[in-house]
């Protein structure tokens, strides 16, 4: 059964990496129409994530593939139950990708402004929908004894799930603003830093409310008691430290703190769910776990061997990409996205 735990940890790691890397991607897309006051400035903003955005989305594809291979019942129940939500997510991602590719094909200002706002819409919807999904993972959804989702799309929309969507949306926007402060100079850097300062207050407040609501809408309280443990506390501490680093103009440290906030928050969610992967709100005994939703031992063993051989090269390549494109950008003289 150790392989079941290993693959649960691997999938949790992939989703965490996706939220960290694609989080600032989404934030940059959200902020593009607001921080970029001229076409040149908006091109500069988009260029900061030009070499990374598509590779960052691979983390999501890999997580979905790992889920399909290691826990097929989890994959089947999740994608059938969240079908409409994931369809909307897919549409947003397609619009976002097309906006990156099409905005600079024509120099007409109206054409580029239209794609900038489509980029905004395609960047707002995914983190909100993922936040809604995560909140439903925590609180549970109607799953019957046959591992079938028996609710509707509207069962996923609750005050708790909406608060989860807003939390991830604001955290991603804050993450993106700090990323821009790391990748730009002068006026744009100051504008991104000031935006991060303002959004940070709102993000902290909304995430605090979401944490409070989680004690009433999930079994987190019954699992960990009054003492939340080190991981949730670290998530709160790293988020609360962000304004101090912004004030000190330590952009790298501020970005690291939002990164750790996402990491510790993700770990908290997966720890709360373990060993479950989808919680049934109808009957706890009907929840999907890493045992009843898993593939056979032979399949898990073969996939583990392949992953151990291939994963280091993938991680090394992406790390190399970030290293090559690590420098700050100035207007002009860069690839036009």
Short mmCIF file of C-alpha atoms in Angstrom, two decimals:
data_model
loop_
_atom_site.label_atom_id
_atom_site.label_comp_id
_atom_site.label_asym_id
_atom_site.label_seq_id
_atom_site.Cartn_x
_atom_site.Cartn_y
_atom_site.Cartn_z
CA UNK A 1 0.00 0.00 0.00
CA UNK A 2 3.05 2.28 0.20
CA UNK A 3 2.77 2.96 -3.54
CA UNK A 4 -0.74 4.34 -3.04
CA UNK A 5 0.65 6.86 -0.57
CA UNK A 6 3.57 7.69 -2.86
CA UNK A 7 1.25 8.47 -5.77
CA UNK A 8 -1.04 10.53 -3.57
CA UNK A 9 2.00 12.58 -2.53
CA UNK A 10 3.15 12.85 -6.16
CA UNK A 11 -0.23 14.12 -7.36
CA UNK A 12 -0.40 16.54 -4.44
CA UNK A 13 3.06 17.79 -5.42
CA UNK A 14 2.05 18.24 -9.05
CA UNK A 15 -1.04 20.24 -8.14
CA UNK A 16 0.98 22.34 -5.70
CA UNK A 17 3.57 23.07 -8.38
CA UNK A 18 0.79 23.98 -10.77
CA UNK A 19 -0.78 26.44 -8.32
CA UNK A 20 2.61 28.03 -7.62
CA UNK A 21 3.78 28.37 -11.22
CA UNK A 22 0.50 28.96 -12.99
CA UNK A 23 -0.59 31.16 -10.09
CA UNK A 24 1.71 34.01 -11.06
CA UNK A 25 0.85 33.37 -14.73
CA UNK A 26 -2.80 33.98 -13.95
CA UNK A 27 -1.93 37.01 -11.83
CA UNK A 28 0.07 38.60 -14.63
CA UNK A 29 -2.78 38.01 -17.09
CA UNK A 30 -5.27 39.57 -14.67
CA UNK A 31 -3.12 42.65 -14.15
CA UNK A 32 -2.16 43.22 -17.79
CA UNK A 33 -5.00 45.64 -18.72
CA UNK A 34 -4.57 47.60 -15.49
CA UNK A 35 -0.81 47.95 -15.03
CA UNK A 36 -0.07 48.35 -18.73
CA UNK A 37 -1.15 51.87 -19.68
CA UNK A 38 0.33 51.72 -23.17
CA UNK A 39 0.64 48.96 -25.73
CA UNK A 40 4.39 48.82 -25.13
CA UNK A 41 3.86 48.36 -21.39
CA UNK A 42 1.31 45.62 -21.93
CA UNK A 43 3.68 43.82 -24.29
CA UNK A 44 6.35 44.09 -21.62
CA UNK A 45 4.04 42.54 -19.01
CA UNK A 46 3.10 39.65 -21.26
CA UNK A 47 6.74 39.09 -22.22
CA UNK A 48 7.61 38.42 -18.58
CA UNK A 49 5.68 35.15 -18.75
CA UNK A 50 6.15 34.50 -22.48
CA UNK A 51 8.73 31.71 -22.09
CA UNK A 52 6.92 30.04 -19.17
CA UNK A 53 3.12 30.09 -19.34
CA UNK A 54 2.60 27.06 -21.59
CA UNK A 55 5.18 24.96 -19.74
CA UNK A 56 3.54 25.82 -16.43
CA UNK A 57 0.24 24.41 -17.68
CA UNK A 58 1.95 21.08 -18.29
CA UNK A 59 1.94 20.57 -14.51
CA UNK A 60 -1.86 20.41 -14.65
CA UNK A 61 -1.83 17.99 -17.58
CA UNK A 62 0.69 15.80 -15.78
CA UNK A 63 -1.36 15.85 -12.58
CA UNK A 64 -4.45 14.81 -14.52
CA UNK A 65 -2.53 12.06 -16.29
CA UNK A 66 -1.10 10.78 -13.01
CA UNK A 67 -4.59 10.80 -11.49
CA UNK A 68 -5.97 8.84 -14.45
CA UNK A 69 -3.21 6.23 -14.24
CA UNK A 70 -2.87 5.85 -10.47
CA UNK A 71 -6.42 6.53 -9.28
CA UNK A 72 -8.82 5.94 -12.21
CA UNK A 73 -11.93 5.97 -10.01
CA UNK A 74 -10.93 9.37 -8.63
CA UNK A 75 -10.41 10.64 -12.16
CA UNK A 76 -13.75 9.26 -13.38
CA UNK A 77 -15.80 10.63 -10.49
CA UNK A 78 -14.07 14.00 -10.51
CA UNK A 79 -14.28 14.70 -14.22
CA UNK A 80 -17.86 13.48 -14.55
CA UNK A 81 -19.08 15.37 -11.49
CA UNK A 82 -17.21 18.59 -12.24
CA UNK A 83 -17.85 18.36 -15.98
CA UNK A 84 -19.42 21.79 -16.50
CA UNK A 85 -16.90 23.52 -14.25
CA UNK A 86 -13.98 21.90 -16.07
CA UNK A 87 -15.56 22.72 -19.43
CA UNK A 88 -15.66 26.39 -18.44
CA UNK A 89 -12.06 26.06 -17.26
CA UNK A 90 -11.02 24.58 -20.60
CA UNK A 91 -12.75 27.36 -22.54
CA UNK A 92 -10.96 29.98 -20.42
CA UNK A 93 -7.59 28.31 -20.98
CA UNK A 94 -8.20 28.15 -24.74
CA UNK A 95 -9.17 31.83 -24.88
CA UNK A 96 -6.12 32.70 -22.82
CA UNK A 97 -3.75 30.75 -25.08
CA UNK A 98 -5.25 32.28 -28.22
CA UNK A 99 -4.92 35.76 -26.69
CA UNK A 100 -1.19 35.23 -26.18
CA UNK A 101 -0.74 34.17 -29.78
CA UNK A 102 -3.11 36.57 -31.56
CA UNK A 103 -2.77 39.94 -29.80
CA UNK A 104 0.31 41.04 -31.72
CA UNK A 105 -0.67 39.65 -35.12
CA UNK A 106 -2.27 43.00 -36.02
CA UNK A 107 -1.06 46.41 -34.84
CA UNK A 108 -4.58 47.85 -34.62
CA UNK A 109 -5.08 49.25 -31.07
CA UNK A 110 -8.66 48.01 -30.84
CA UNK A 111 -7.58 44.51 -31.87
CA UNK A 112 -4.87 44.38 -29.19
CA UNK A 113 -7.10 45.87 -26.49
CA UNK A 114 -9.75 43.25 -27.22
CA UNK A 115 -7.26 40.42 -26.81
CA UNK A 116 -5.84 42.00 -23.66
CA UNK A 117 -9.28 41.89 -22.06
CA UNK A 118 -9.85 38.35 -23.29
CA UNK A 119 -6.52 37.48 -21.66
CA UNK A 120 -7.86 39.07 -18.49
CA UNK A 121 -11.04 36.97 -18.62
CA UNK A 122 -9.11 33.81 -19.43
CA UNK A 123 -6.88 34.46 -16.43
CA UNK A 124 -9.62 35.33 -13.91
CA UNK A 125 -11.83 32.30 -14.42
CA UNK A 126 -9.32 29.43 -13.91
CA UNK A 127 -8.06 30.35 -10.41
CA UNK A 128 -11.61 31.12 -9.31
CA UNK A 129 -12.89 27.76 -10.58
CA UNK A 130 -9.94 25.92 -9.02
CA UNK A 131 -10.65 27.63 -5.72
CA UNK A 132 -14.29 26.51 -5.96
CA UNK A 133 -13.13 22.97 -6.75
CA UNK A 134 -10.68 22.87 -3.83
CA UNK A 135 -13.38 24.08 -1.44
CA UNK A 136 -15.65 21.27 -2.64
CA UNK A 137 -12.83 18.76 -2.20
CA UNK A 138 -12.60 19.88 1.42
CA UNK A 139 -16.30 20.00 2.25
CA UNK A 140 -17.41 17.00 0.23
CA UNK A 141 -19.78 16.44 -2.68
CA UNK A 142 -22.73 14.08 -3.18
CA UNK A 143 -21.18 10.72 -4.11
CA UNK A 144 -23.14 7.49 -3.85
CA UNK A 145 -22.01 4.00 -2.90
CA UNK A 146 -20.99 3.28 -6.51
CA UNK A 147 -18.55 6.21 -6.60
CA UNK A 148 -20.89 8.20 -8.82
CA UNK A 149 -21.41 11.94 -8.43
CA UNK A 150 -25.19 12.36 -8.02
CA UNK A 151 -25.40 16.14 -7.68
CA UNK A 152 -25.63 18.95 -10.20
CA UNK A 153 -23.41 21.86 -11.13
CA UNK A 154 -25.27 24.04 -8.63
CA UNK A 155 -24.33 21.73 -5.77
CA UNK A 156 -20.78 22.99 -6.29
CA UNK A 157 -21.76 26.64 -5.82
CA UNK A 158 -22.00 27.48 -2.13
CA UNK A 159 -20.89 30.47 -0.03
CA UNK A 160 -17.94 28.38 1.16
CA UNK A 161 -16.86 27.39 -2.35
CA UNK A 162 -17.25 30.98 -3.62
CA UNK A 163 -15.03 32.16 -0.78
CA UNK A 164 -12.51 29.50 -1.81
CA UNK A 165 -12.62 30.77 -5.38
CA UNK A 166 -12.06 34.37 -4.28
CA UNK A 167 -9.19 33.29 -2.02
CA UNK A 168 -7.25 31.58 -4.79
CA UNK A 169 -8.09 34.36 -7.25
CA UNK A 170 -6.74 37.10 -4.97
CA UNK A 171 -3.72 35.04 -3.94
CA UNK A 172 -2.86 34.43 -7.60
CA UNK A 173 -3.23 38.14 -8.38
CA UNK A 174 -0.93 39.02 -5.47
CA UNK A 175 1.53 36.34 -6.61
CA UNK A 176 1.49 37.78 -10.14
CA UNK A 177 2.02 41.36 -8.97
CA UNK A 178 5.08 40.32 -6.99
CA UNK A 179 6.38 38.34 -9.95
CA UNK A 180 6.11 41.48 -12.09
CA UNK A 181 8.02 43.46 -9.48
CA UNK A 182 10.81 40.89 -9.85
CA UNK A 183 10.90 40.95 -13.65
CA UNK A 184 10.60 44.68 -14.45
CA UNK A 185 12.34 47.99 -13.77
CA UNK A 186 11.41 51.54 -12.80
CA UNK A 187 7.83 52.73 -13.14
CA UNK A 188 6.38 49.31 -13.93
CA UNK A 189 8.16 47.76 -10.98
CA UNK A 190 6.84 50.44 -8.61
CA UNK A 191 3.34 50.09 -10.02
CA UNK A 192 3.42 46.31 -9.53
CA UNK A 193 4.77 46.70 -6.02
CA UNK A 194 2.03 49.16 -5.05
CA UNK A 195 -0.60 46.86 -6.55
CA UNK A 196 0.77 43.96 -4.53
CA UNK A 197 0.59 46.05 -1.37
CA UNK A 198 -3.08 46.84 -1.93
CA UNK A 199 -4.13 43.36 -3.02
CA UNK A 200 -2.19 41.76 -0.17
CA UNK A 201 -4.49 43.26 2.45
CA UNK A 202 -7.63 42.03 0.71
CA UNK A 203 -6.13 38.60 -0.01
CA UNK A 204 -5.17 38.15 3.64
CA UNK A 205 -8.66 39.10 4.81
CA UNK A 206 -10.46 36.79 2.37
CA UNK A 207 -8.14 33.86 3.11
CA UNK A 208 -8.65 34.37 6.83
CA UNK A 209 -12.42 34.23 6.34
CA UNK A 210 -12.04 31.10 4.22
CA UNK A 211 -9.93 29.46 6.95
CA UNK A 212 -12.60 30.28 9.55
CA UNK A 213 -15.37 28.93 7.33
CA UNK A 214 -13.39 25.74 6.73
CA UNK A 215 -13.80 24.81 10.39
CA UNK A 216 -17.59 24.91 9.95
CA UNK A 217 -17.88 23.44 6.45
CA UNK A 218 -15.32 20.62 6.63
CA UNK A 219 -14.20 17.98 9.09
CA UNK A 220 -10.92 19.81 9.58
CA UNK A 221 -11.84 20.69 13.17
CA UNK A 222 -12.67 17.09 14.07
CA UNK A 223 -9.45 15.82 12.47
CA UNK A 224 -6.91 18.23 13.93
CA UNK A 225 -8.75 19.78 16.88
CA UNK A 226 -8.30 23.35 18.02
CA UNK A 227 -4.57 23.28 17.37
CA UNK A 228 -4.24 23.49 13.57
CA UNK A 229 -0.66 22.26 13.53
CA UNK A 230 2.47 23.77 12.01
CA UNK A 231 1.55 23.73 8.31
CA UNK A 232 -1.57 25.97 8.41
CA UNK A 233 0.19 28.31 10.82
CA UNK A 234 3.14 28.61 8.44
CA UNK A 235 0.73 29.37 5.60
CA UNK A 236 -0.76 32.23 7.63
CA UNK A 237 2.63 33.53 8.79
CA UNK A 238 4.13 33.61 5.30
CA UNK A 239 1.10 35.47 3.93
CA UNK A 240 1.13 38.01 6.76
CA UNK A 241 4.85 38.63 6.24
CA UNK A 242 4.36 39.74 2.63
CA UNK A 243 3.47 43.43 3.41
CA UNK A 244 6.64 43.83 5.45
CA UNK A 245 8.85 42.62 2.60
CA UNK A 246 6.96 44.79 0.12
CA UNK A 247 7.49 47.83 2.34
CA UNK A 248 11.21 46.99 2.56
CA UNK A 249 11.29 46.56 -1.25
CA UNK A 250 12.52 43.01 -0.87
CA UNK A 251 10.56 41.73 -3.84
CA UNK A 252 12.30 38.37 -3.99
CA UNK A 253 11.46 37.59 -0.37
CA UNK A 254 7.87 38.76 -0.84
CA UNK A 255 7.47 36.49 -3.87
CA UNK A 256 9.00 33.61 -1.91
CA UNK A 257 6.48 34.18 0.88
CA UNK A 258 3.48 34.01 -1.46
CA UNK A 259 5.03 30.89 -2.99
CA UNK A 260 5.29 29.30 0.45
CA UNK A 261 1.74 30.40 1.28
CA UNK A 262 0.48 28.46 -1.73
CA UNK A 263 2.66 25.46 -0.86
CA UNK A 264 1.61 25.32 2.79
CA UNK A 265 -2.06 25.91 1.92
CA UNK A 266 -1.99 23.05 -0.59
CA UNK A 267 -0.32 20.76 1.91
CA UNK A 268 -3.00 21.67 4.47
CA UNK A 269 -5.78 20.72 2.05
CA UNK A 270 -4.23 17.38 1.10
CA UNK A 271 -3.46 16.54 4.74
CA UNK A 272 -7.07 17.29 5.64
CA UNK A 273 -8.30 14.96 2.89
CA UNK A 274 -5.84 12.07 3.39
CA UNK A 275 -6.40 9.18 2.88
CA UNK A 276 -9.51 10.34 1.02
CA UNK A 277 -9.31 11.83 -2.45
CA UNK A 278 -12.99 12.76 -2.78
CA UNK A 279 -15.24 13.12 0.25
CA UNK A 280 -18.87 12.00 0.06
CA UNK A 281 -21.28 14.40 1.71
CA UNK A 282 -23.96 11.68 1.69
CA UNK A 283 -22.11 9.06 3.69
CA UNK A 284 -18.46 9.16 4.85
CA UNK A 285 -18.19 5.45 4.06
CA UNK A 286 -18.80 6.22 0.39
CA UNK A 287 -15.79 8.54 0.10
CA UNK A 288 -13.09 7.70 -2.43
CA UNK A 289 -9.74 6.91 -0.86
CA UNK A 290 -6.24 6.18 -2.08
CA UNK A 291 -7.11 2.49 -1.61
CA UNK A 292 -10.54 1.98 -3.18
CA UNK A 293 -9.87 4.41 -6.06
CA UNK A 294 -6.42 3.11 -7.01
CA UNK A 295 -5.06 1.04 -9.85
CA UNK A 296 -3.60 -2.39 -9.21
CA UNK A 297 -0.22 -2.84 -7.51
CA UNK A 298 1.50 -3.88 -10.73
CA UNK A 299 0.37 -0.73 -12.56
CA UNK A 300 1.51 1.48 -9.69
CA UNK A 301 4.87 -0.29 -9.55
CA UNK A 302 5.54 0.12 -13.29
CA UNK A 303 4.49 3.79 -13.25
CA UNK A 304 6.73 4.46 -10.27
CA UNK A 305 9.78 3.07 -12.08
CA UNK A 306 9.03 5.15 -15.20
CA UNK A 307 8.45 8.29 -13.14
CA UNK A 308 11.70 7.90 -11.23
CA UNK A 309 13.58 7.63 -14.53
CA UNK A 310 11.89 10.49 -16.39
CA UNK A 311 10.86 13.09 -13.80
CA UNK A 312 14.37 14.37 -12.93
CA UNK A 313 15.02 15.30 -16.57
CA UNK A 314 11.71 17.15 -16.84
CA UNK A 315 12.37 19.12 -13.67
CA UNK A 316 15.92 19.90 -14.74
CA UNK A 317 14.76 21.19 -18.11
CA UNK A 318 12.15 23.49 -16.60
CA UNK A 319 14.63 24.76 -13.99
CA UNK A 320 17.08 25.49 -16.81
CA UNK A 321 14.39 27.45 -18.67
CA UNK A 322 13.72 29.65 -15.66
CA UNK A 323 17.45 30.20 -15.20
CA UNK A 324 17.97 31.25 -18.82
CA UNK A 325 15.09 33.75 -18.73
CA UNK A 326 15.72 34.99 -15.18
CA UNK A 327 16.69 38.58 -16.06
CA UNK A 328 14.48 41.63 -15.68
CA UNK A 329 12.89 43.00 -18.84
CA UNK A 330 12.93 46.50 -20.29
CA UNK A 331 10.50 47.86 -22.89
CA UNK A 332 11.52 47.00 -26.46
CA UNK A 333 13.95 44.50 -27.82
CA UNK A 334 12.13 41.37 -26.65
CA UNK A 335 10.04 38.67 -28.25
CA UNK A 336 6.59 40.04 -28.96
CA UNK A 337 3.78 37.89 -27.47
#
